[in-house]
Tab-separated table of C-alpha atoms (C1' of nucleotides) in Angstrom:
chain	number	residue	atom	x	y	z
A	109	UNK	CA	0.000	0.000	0.000
A	110	UNK	CA	2.269	2.740	-1.247
A	111	UNK	CA	2.316	6.206	0.275
A	112	UNK	CA	1.973	9.291	-1.857
A	113	UNK	CA	5.704	9.974	-1.542
A	114	UNK	CA	6.316	6.646	-3.201
A	115	UNK	CA	4.227	7.749	-6.142
A	116	UNK	CA	6.100	11.026	-6.405
A	117	UNK	CA	9.437	9.254	-6.188
A	118	UNK	CA	8.400	6.899	-8.975
A	119	UNK	CA	7.437	9.809	-11.162
A	120	UNK	CA	10.753	11.519	-10.448
A	121	UNK	CA	12.617	8.286	-11.162
A	122	UNK	CA	10.868	8.084	-14.494
A	123	UNK	CA	12.267	11.524	-15.337
A	124	UNK	CA	9.111	13.527	-14.752
A	125	UNK	CA	9.265	16.830	-12.931
A	126	UNK	CA	7.496	17.203	-9.615
A	127	UNK	CA	5.337	20.302	-9.598
A	128	UNK	CA	3.083	21.591	-6.828
A	129	UNK	CA	0.075	20.658	-8.942
A	130	UNK	CA	1.267	17.076	-9.336
A	131	UNK	CA	2.043	16.796	-5.631
A	132	UNK	CA	-1.421	17.935	-4.668
A	133	UNK	CA	-3.171	15.683	-7.151
A	134	UNK	CA	-1.170	12.627	-6.114
A	135	UNK	CA	-1.777	13.394	-2.429
A	136	UNK	CA	-5.490	13.666	-2.990
A	137	UNK	CA	-6.095	10.502	-4.926
A	138	UNK	CA	-3.598	8.479	-2.886
A	139	UNK	CA	-5.267	9.404	0.389
A	140	UNK	CA	-8.828	9.366	-0.776
A	141	UNK	CA	-9.192	5.586	-0.863
A	142	UNK	CA	-12.020	5.618	-3.363
A	143	UNK	CA	-12.641	6.528	-6.992
A	144	UNK	CA	-12.806	10.143	-7.998
A	145	UNK	CA	-13.694	12.001	-11.143
A	146	UNK	CA	-11.304	14.579	-12.558
A	147	UNK	CA	-13.801	17.249	-11.506
A	148	UNK	CA	-13.793	16.005	-7.899
A	149	UNK	CA	-10.010	15.979	-7.829
A	150	UNK	CA	-9.945	19.546	-9.068
A	151	UNK	CA	-12.404	20.703	-6.418
A	152	UNK	CA	-10.202	19.156	-3.725
A	153	UNK	CA	-7.136	20.893	-5.122
A	154	UNK	CA	-9.060	24.168	-5.296
A	155	UNK	CA	-9.589	23.944	-1.530
A	156	UNK	CA	-5.834	24.367	-1.208
A	157	UNK	CA	-5.001	26.696	-4.062
A	158	UNK	CA	-6.633	28.392	-7.019
A	159	UNK	CA	-3.601	27.619	-9.143
A	160	UNK	CA	-4.963	24.575	-10.918
A	161	UNK	CA	-6.543	23.925	-14.258
A	162	UNK	CA	-8.809	21.043	-15.241
A	163	UNK	CA	-6.519	20.196	-18.171
A	164	UNK	CA	-3.655	19.743	-15.730
A	165	UNK	CA	-5.772	17.429	-13.611
A	166	UNK	CA	-6.589	15.280	-16.639
A	167	UNK	CA	-2.978	15.283	-17.776
A	168	UNK	CA	-1.681	14.298	-14.346
A	169	UNK	CA	-4.245	11.548	-13.917
A	170	UNK	CA	-3.377	10.210	-17.363
A	171	UNK	CA	0.294	10.337	-16.441
A	172	UNK	CA	-0.353	8.257	-13.335
A	173	UNK	CA	-2.390	5.774	-15.355
A	174	UNK	CA	0.268	5.466	-18.050
A	175	UNK	CA	2.884	4.747	-15.427
A	176	UNK	CA	0.790	2.145	-13.671
A	177	UNK	CA	0.330	4.266	-10.539
A	178	UNK	CA	-3.404	4.720	-10.955
A	179	UNK	CA	-6.259	3.310	-12.961
A	180	UNK	CA	-8.949	4.821	-15.057
A	181	UNK	CA	-12.328	3.263	-15.418
A	182	UNK	CA	-15.227	4.118	-17.632
A	183	UNK	CA	-18.571	4.208	-15.862
A	184	UNK	CA	-20.371	3.828	-19.170
A	185	UNK	CA	-22.352	7.075	-19.004
A	186	UNK	CA	-19.708	9.415	-20.279
A	187	UNK	CA	-18.058	9.706	-16.883
A	188	UNK	CA	-14.616	8.434	-15.999
A	189	UNK	CA	-13.302	7.603	-12.527
A	190	UNK	CA	-9.698	7.411	-11.350
A	191	UNK	CA	-8.037	5.763	-8.358
A	192	UNK	CA	-4.598	4.711	-7.186
A	193	UNK	CA	-3.866	1.023	-6.738
A	194	UNK	CA	-3.676	1.710	-3.024
A	195	UNK	CA	-6.682	-0.317	-2.011
A	196	UNK	CA	-5.528	-3.271	-4.080
A	197	UNK	CA	-6.387	-4.747	-7.439
A	198	UNK	CA	-10.037	-5.051	-8.228
A	199	UNK	CA	-12.615	-5.309	-10.979
A	200	UNK	CA	-15.704	-3.198	-11.329
A	201	UNK	CA	-18.831	-4.892	-12.568
A	202	UNK	CA	-20.913	-2.167	-14.137
A	203	UNK	CA	-24.522	-3.045	-14.869
A	204	UNK	CA	-25.410	-2.109	-18.446
A	205	UNK	CA	-29.008	-1.612	-17.435
A	206	UNK	CA	-29.193	0.173	-14.101
A	207	UNK	CA	-25.620	1.445	-13.919
A	208	UNK	CA	-24.907	-0.052	-10.495
A	209	UNK	CA	-21.253	-0.727	-9.767
A	210	UNK	CA	-20.096	-3.779	-7.838
A	211	UNK	CA	-16.491	-3.917	-6.703
A	212	UNK	CA	-14.624	-7.201	-6.562
A	213	UNK	CA	-11.363	-7.432	-4.673
A	214	UNK	CA	-8.193	-9.282	-5.439
A	215	UNK	CA	-8.620	-12.290	-3.185
A	216	UNK	CA	-11.826	-13.184	-4.981
A	217	UNK	CA	-10.419	-13.156	-8.458
A	218	UNK	CA	-6.680	-13.621	-8.270
A	219	UNK	CA	-6.856	-16.968	-10.038
A	220	UNK	CA	-8.607	-15.470	-13.027
A	221	UNK	CA	-6.346	-12.480	-13.201
A	222	UNK	CA	-3.218	-14.558	-12.879
A	223	UNK	CA	-4.419	-16.627	-15.760
A	224	UNK	CA	-4.963	-13.600	-17.957
A	225	UNK	CA	-1.537	-12.321	-17.038
A	226	UNK	CA	0.216	-15.631	-17.564
A	227	UNK	CA	-1.389	-16.191	-20.905
A	228	UNK	CA	-0.891	-12.808	-22.373
A	229	UNK	CA	2.219	-11.499	-20.817
A	230	UNK	CA	0.481	-8.267	-20.104
A	231	UNK	CA	1.493	-6.235	-17.109
A	232	UNK	CA	-1.617	-4.856	-15.585
A	233	UNK	CA	-0.713	-4.202	-11.969
A	234	UNK	CA	-2.580	-2.809	-10.178
A	235	UNK	CA	-5.316	-4.811	-11.815
A	236	UNK	CA	-8.236	-2.552	-12.089
A	237	UNK	CA	-10.694	-2.628	-14.910
A	238	UNK	CA	-14.391	-2.773	-15.512
A	239	UNK	CA	-16.631	-5.438	-16.954
A	240	UNK	CA	-20.021	-4.384	-18.244
A	241	UNK	CA	-22.879	-6.855	-17.933
A	242	UNK	CA	-26.240	-7.231	-16.260
A	243	UNK	CA	-26.551	-7.347	-12.501
A	244	UNK	CA	-28.704	-10.011	-10.926
A	245	UNK	CA	-31.542	-7.604	-10.186
A	246	UNK	CA	-31.828	-6.369	-13.743
A	247	UNK	CA	-31.565	-9.868	-15.138
A	248	UNK	CA	-34.299	-11.138	-12.837
A	249	UNK	CA	-36.532	-8.186	-13.639
A	250	UNK	CA	-36.122	-8.566	-17.394
A	251	UNK	CA	-35.065	-12.099	-18.387
A	252	UNK	CA	-33.990	-12.760	-21.955
B	95	UNK	CA	-23.312	-15.916	-34.781
B	96	UNK	CA	-26.612	-14.081	-34.967
B	97	UNK	CA	-27.813	-12.369	-38.113
B	98	UNK	CA	-28.979	-8.780	-38.072
B	99	UNK	CA	-32.616	-9.890	-38.239
B	100	UNK	CA	-32.068	-11.697	-34.978
B	101	UNK	CA	-30.926	-8.471	-33.379
B	102	UNK	CA	-33.949	-6.601	-34.707
B	103	UNK	CA	-36.268	-9.328	-33.498
B	104	UNK	CA	-34.725	-9.189	-30.055
B	105	UNK	CA	-35.235	-5.453	-29.915
B	106	UNK	CA	-38.839	-5.834	-30.991
B	107	UNK	CA	-39.370	-8.597	-28.423
B	108	UNK	CA	-38.052	-6.269	-25.758
B	109	UNK	CA	-40.772	-3.789	-26.730
B	110	UNK	CA	-38.605	-1.394	-28.698
B	111	UNK	CA	-39.817	0.014	-32.006
B	112	UNK	CA	-37.992	-0.812	-35.190
B	113	UNK	CA	-37.273	2.335	-37.133
B	114	UNK	CA	-35.373	2.700	-40.435
B	115	UNK	CA	-32.520	4.313	-38.524
B	116	UNK	CA	-32.261	1.380	-36.121
B	117	UNK	CA	-32.426	-1.125	-38.964
B	118	UNK	CA	-29.580	0.550	-40.805
B	119	UNK	CA	-27.399	0.885	-37.732
B	120	UNK	CA	-27.929	-2.740	-36.714
B	121	UNK	CA	-27.251	-3.922	-40.257
B	122	UNK	CA	-24.019	-1.977	-40.394
B	123	UNK	CA	-22.459	-3.073	-37.170
B	124	UNK	CA	-23.733	-6.642	-37.481
B	125	UNK	CA	-22.167	-7.092	-40.909
B	126	UNK	CA	-19.030	-5.111	-40.343
B	127	UNK	CA	-17.262	-7.750	-38.272
B	128	UNK	CA	-14.953	-5.290	-36.582
B	129	UNK	CA	-15.142	-2.390	-34.132
B	130	UNK	CA	-16.517	0.916	-35.251
B	131	UNK	CA	-16.784	4.352	-33.747
B	132	UNK	CA	-20.134	6.121	-33.671
B	133	UNK	CA	-18.779	8.511	-36.287
B	134	UNK	CA	-17.890	5.619	-38.623
B	135	UNK	CA	-21.329	4.114	-38.194
B	136	UNK	CA	-22.929	7.425	-39.064
B	137	UNK	CA	-20.824	7.795	-42.208
B	138	UNK	CA	-21.918	4.355	-43.333
B	139	UNK	CA	-25.568	5.220	-42.717
B	140	UNK	CA	-25.097	8.503	-44.570
B	141	UNK	CA	-24.096	6.510	-47.652
B	142	UNK	CA	-27.656	5.216	-47.683
B	143	UNK	CA	-29.638	8.174	-46.438
B	144	UNK	CA	-29.140	11.659	-45.101
B	145	UNK	CA	-31.854	11.103	-42.551
B	146	UNK	CA	-29.663	10.281	-39.594
B	147	UNK	CA	-28.305	12.200	-36.662
B	148	UNK	CA	-25.236	11.443	-34.586
B	149	UNK	CA	-27.325	11.515	-31.405
B	150	UNK	CA	-29.506	8.766	-32.811
B	151	UNK	CA	-26.460	6.696	-33.627
B	152	UNK	CA	-25.191	7.028	-30.056
B	153	UNK	CA	-28.612	6.260	-28.648
B	154	UNK	CA	-29.046	3.178	-30.813
B	155	UNK	CA	-25.588	1.865	-30.021
B	156	UNK	CA	-26.256	2.394	-26.326
B	157	UNK	CA	-29.546	0.573	-26.709
B	158	UNK	CA	-27.793	-2.409	-28.251
B	159	UNK	CA	-25.191	-2.399	-25.497
B	160	UNK	CA	-27.809	-2.196	-22.751
B	161	UNK	CA	-29.620	-5.166	-24.223
B	162	UNK	CA	-26.497	-7.241	-24.551
B	163	UNK	CA	-26.543	-7.178	-28.358
B	164	UNK	CA	-23.350	-5.173	-28.712
B	165	UNK	CA	-20.413	-4.043	-26.625
B	166	UNK	CA	-18.782	-0.748	-26.043
B	167	UNK	CA	-15.121	-0.413	-25.316
B	168	UNK	CA	-13.080	2.555	-24.293
B	169	UNK	CA	-9.858	3.005	-26.231
B	170	UNK	CA	-8.461	5.189	-23.459
B	171	UNK	CA	-7.939	8.312	-25.548
B	172	UNK	CA	-11.422	9.704	-25.440
B	173	UNK	CA	-12.605	7.449	-28.229
B	174	UNK	CA	-15.117	4.657	-27.900
B	175	UNK	CA	-15.588	1.652	-30.180
B	176	UNK	CA	-18.667	-0.522	-30.614
B	177	UNK	CA	-19.203	-4.019	-32.004
B	178	UNK	CA	-21.796	-6.756	-31.970
B	179	UNK	CA	-21.010	-10.034	-30.240
B	180	UNK	CA	-21.042	-11.659	-33.666
B	181	UNK	CA	-17.408	-12.608	-33.749
B	182	UNK	CA	-17.512	-14.139	-30.298
B	183	UNK	CA	-16.526	-13.100	-26.800
B	184	UNK	CA	-13.169	-11.473	-26.458
B	185	UNK	CA	-11.043	-9.147	-24.379
B	186	UNK	CA	-9.089	-6.183	-25.631
B	187	UNK	CA	-5.718	-5.522	-24.093
B	188	UNK	CA	-5.076	-1.820	-24.553
B	189	UNK	CA	-1.527	-0.661	-23.936
B	190	UNK	CA	-1.521	2.340	-21.637
B	191	UNK	CA	1.690	3.550	-23.199
B	192	UNK	CA	1.543	3.109	-26.965
B	193	UNK	CA	-2.196	2.548	-27.340
B	194	UNK	CA	-1.829	-0.730	-29.246
B	195	UNK	CA	-4.815	-3.065	-28.996
B	196	UNK	CA	-4.435	-6.833	-28.752
B	197	UNK	CA	-7.528	-8.948	-29.141
B	198	UNK	CA	-7.927	-12.187	-27.212
B	199	UNK	CA	-10.586	-14.677	-28.215
B	200	UNK	CA	-12.831	-16.839	-26.113
B	201	UNK	CA	-10.995	-20.134	-26.388
B	202	UNK	CA	-7.919	-18.543	-24.847
B	203	UNK	CA	-9.624	-17.156	-21.817
B	204	UNK	CA	-12.798	-19.099	-21.201
B	205	UNK	CA	-11.491	-20.497	-17.946
B	206	UNK	CA	-10.874	-17.046	-16.512
B	207	UNK	CA	-14.152	-15.665	-17.729
B	208	UNK	CA	-16.107	-18.639	-16.466
B	209	UNK	CA	-14.561	-18.083	-13.100
B	210	UNK	CA	-15.558	-14.461	-13.012
B	211	UNK	CA	-19.059	-15.397	-14.058
B	212	UNK	CA	-19.389	-18.229	-11.583
B	213	UNK	CA	-18.146	-16.165	-8.703
B	214	UNK	CA	-20.135	-13.063	-9.294
B	215	UNK	CA	-23.286	-14.210	-10.957
B	216	UNK	CA	-22.913	-11.533	-13.546
B	217	UNK	CA	-24.261	-12.078	-17.008
B	218	UNK	CA	-21.775	-10.662	-19.419
B	219	UNK	CA	-22.378	-12.551	-22.639
B	220	UNK	CA	-21.006	-11.717	-25.125
B	221	UNK	CA	-17.941	-11.181	-23.012
B	222	UNK	CA	-16.233	-8.215	-24.410
B	223	UNK	CA	-14.326	-5.734	-22.378
B	224	UNK	CA	-10.956	-4.065	-22.265
B	225	UNK	CA	-8.033	-4.360	-19.896
B	226	UNK	CA	-5.507	-1.547	-19.807
B	227	UNK	CA	-1.915	-2.426	-19.098
B	228	UNK	CA	1.509	-2.291	-20.704
B	229	UNK	CA	2.289	-4.329	-23.798
B	230	UNK	CA	5.498	-6.315	-23.892
B	231	UNK	CA	7.229	-3.837	-26.203
B	232	UNK	CA	6.571	-0.855	-23.972
B	233	UNK	CA	7.535	-2.755	-20.864
B	234	UNK	CA	10.813	-3.887	-22.379
B	235	UNK	CA	11.578	-0.391	-23.627
B	236	UNK	CA	10.890	1.231	-20.282
B	237	UNK	CA	11.216	-1.245	-17.384
B	238	UNK	CA	10.089	-0.200	-13.918
C	64	DT	C1'	-57.505	0.468	-42.811
C	65	DT	C1'	-57.518	4.349	-39.607
C	66	DC	C1'	-56.644	6.331	-35.161
C	67	DC	C1'	-54.154	7.158	-31.145
C	68	DC	C1'	-50.643	6.671	-27.783
C	69	DT	C1'	-46.206	6.994	-26.762
C	70	DG	C1'	-41.556	5.912	-27.987
C	71	DC	C1'	-38.139	7.779	-31.302
C	72	DT	C1'	-35.760	11.303	-33.949
C	73	DG	C1'	-33.441	15.605	-35.095
C	74	DC	C1'	-31.759	19.734	-33.528
C	75	DG	C1'	-29.195	22.470	-30.710
C	76	DA	C1'	-27.306	23.135	-26.208
C	77	DA	C1'	-24.670	21.164	-22.405
C	78	DT	C1'	-21.035	18.444	-20.649
C	79	DA	C1'	-16.672	15.763	-20.425
C	80	DT	C1'	-12.263	15.357	-22.247
C	81	DT	C1'	-8.390	16.411	-25.254
C	82	DC	C1'	-5.487	19.506	-27.918
C	83	DT	C1'	-2.600	23.686	-29.138
C	84	DC	C1'	0.610	26.940	-28.017
C	85	DA	C1'	2.883	30.647	-25.610
C	86	DA	C1'	4.563	31.598	-20.990
C	87	DT	C1'	6.406	29.645	-16.809
C	88	DA	C1'	9.215	27.115	-13.742
C	89	DA	C1'	11.687	22.468	-12.253
C	90	DA	C1'	16.068	20.482	-11.973
C	91	DG	C1'	20.764	19.778	-13.182
C	92	DG	C1'	25.207	22.033	-14.120
C	93	DA	C1'	28.525	25.913	-13.693
D	238	DT	C1'	23.437	30.953	-6.240
D	239	DC	C1'	22.475	31.734	-11.050
D	240	DC	C1'	21.812	30.013	-15.773
D	241	DT	C1'	20.005	27.051	-19.239
D	242	DT	C1'	17.205	23.613	-21.080
D	243	DT	C1'	12.990	21.820	-21.757
D	244	DA	C1'	8.988	19.699	-19.455
D	245	DT	C1'	4.795	21.539	-17.575
D	246	DT	C1'	1.106	24.737	-16.975
D	247	DG	C1'	-3.022	27.651	-18.037
D	248	DA	C1'	-6.303	29.397	-21.165
D	249	DG	C1'	-9.231	28.676	-24.572
D	250	DA	C1'	-10.516	26.151	-28.718
D	251	DA	C1'	-11.681	21.635	-30.520
D	252	DT	C1'	-13.706	17.214	-30.184
D	253	DA	C1'	-16.596	13.354	-28.404
D	254	DT	C1'	-20.690	12.298	-26.146
D	255	DT	C1'	-25.001	13.152	-23.733
D	256	DC	C1'	-29.225	15.740	-22.693
D	257	DG	C1'	-33.809	18.229	-23.321
D	258	DC	C1'	-37.577	19.052	-25.934
D	259	DA	C1'	-40.903	19.517	-29.639
D	260	DG	C1'	-42.612	17.161	-33.579
D	261	DC	C1'	-42.960	12.764	-36.007
D	262	DA	C1'	-44.152	8.024	-36.832
D	263	DG	C1'	-44.363	2.743	-35.437
D	264	DG	C1'	-47.545	-0.496	-34.345
D	265	DG	C1'	-51.409	-2.185	-31.442
D	266	DA	C1'	-56.488	-1.462	-30.948
D	267	DA	C1'	-60.815	-0.789	-33.062
DNA sequence: TTCCCTGCTGCGAATATTCTCAATAAAGGA
DNA sequence: TCCTTTATTGAGAATATTCGCAGCAGGGAA
């Protein structure tokens, strides 16, 4: 469960510059412990300083995602959520019908994920992606 | 491997109306056999008629996704692709670094997917979602 | 076949995200 | 500490997608 300084160090090690904006953004999503939209992250930063732009928030979040320090996931309604891998690998099951999101943690699925990784030689740590389907409620209410 | 009439019938059975726009959109993505953006779908429809609006294309594609007749997948750069389940369940591995997309077919991953389904009682046929990670090339070029 | 109800469409506005580019500032070297 | 290089930022435009609403039309009822 890496601390926000670990994230910053990793960025620095990768040759990226550490700016006040990046520090604040990393601090916020590392300590939040849940998923946040770019808009939410910006509001949190705004509580500390007015010197922040939404484009910078998106760019920083993308940077974290590209370097494996955070994950992006599409909620399926035009919104995107971001989170660090701090609370461990997990999958989001997003219901295509009602939009409900169910979170599944690593211990439940490690076998499946390991298999995907072994087979495809694809580094996806922290595992964090979304699967869109129908939740039990929606399926029961409207069977095929 | 359902034919486009099957899709239309399913929509009708679900109580949705079949309009010329919906027919054309279903025909196009059912016969295309690959992923298409909403913009591409609209261009194809425009070859047949000018009576189509991008909002309708999005709405119809969403309708198909919600009813399990097609899948949406986020390419990670603000673009979204759609496809029917015609060519079978599969997972897209999207490289977070270079954006390359690797497609994995059902036979390769059925064990993993079955496990996810069994554990979480989540109907996700046709399985079709994306996992974002680092492809082998990018990982080799820029190890942690 | 005709009528009517209500779901669907097109249009334009709203929203979320990305892009462009000039100005700024981080970080290493002198 | 100061200088230099160049990555990063902010502002606003561009793009992708969704939303709201008024008018239209699919399809069941008569």
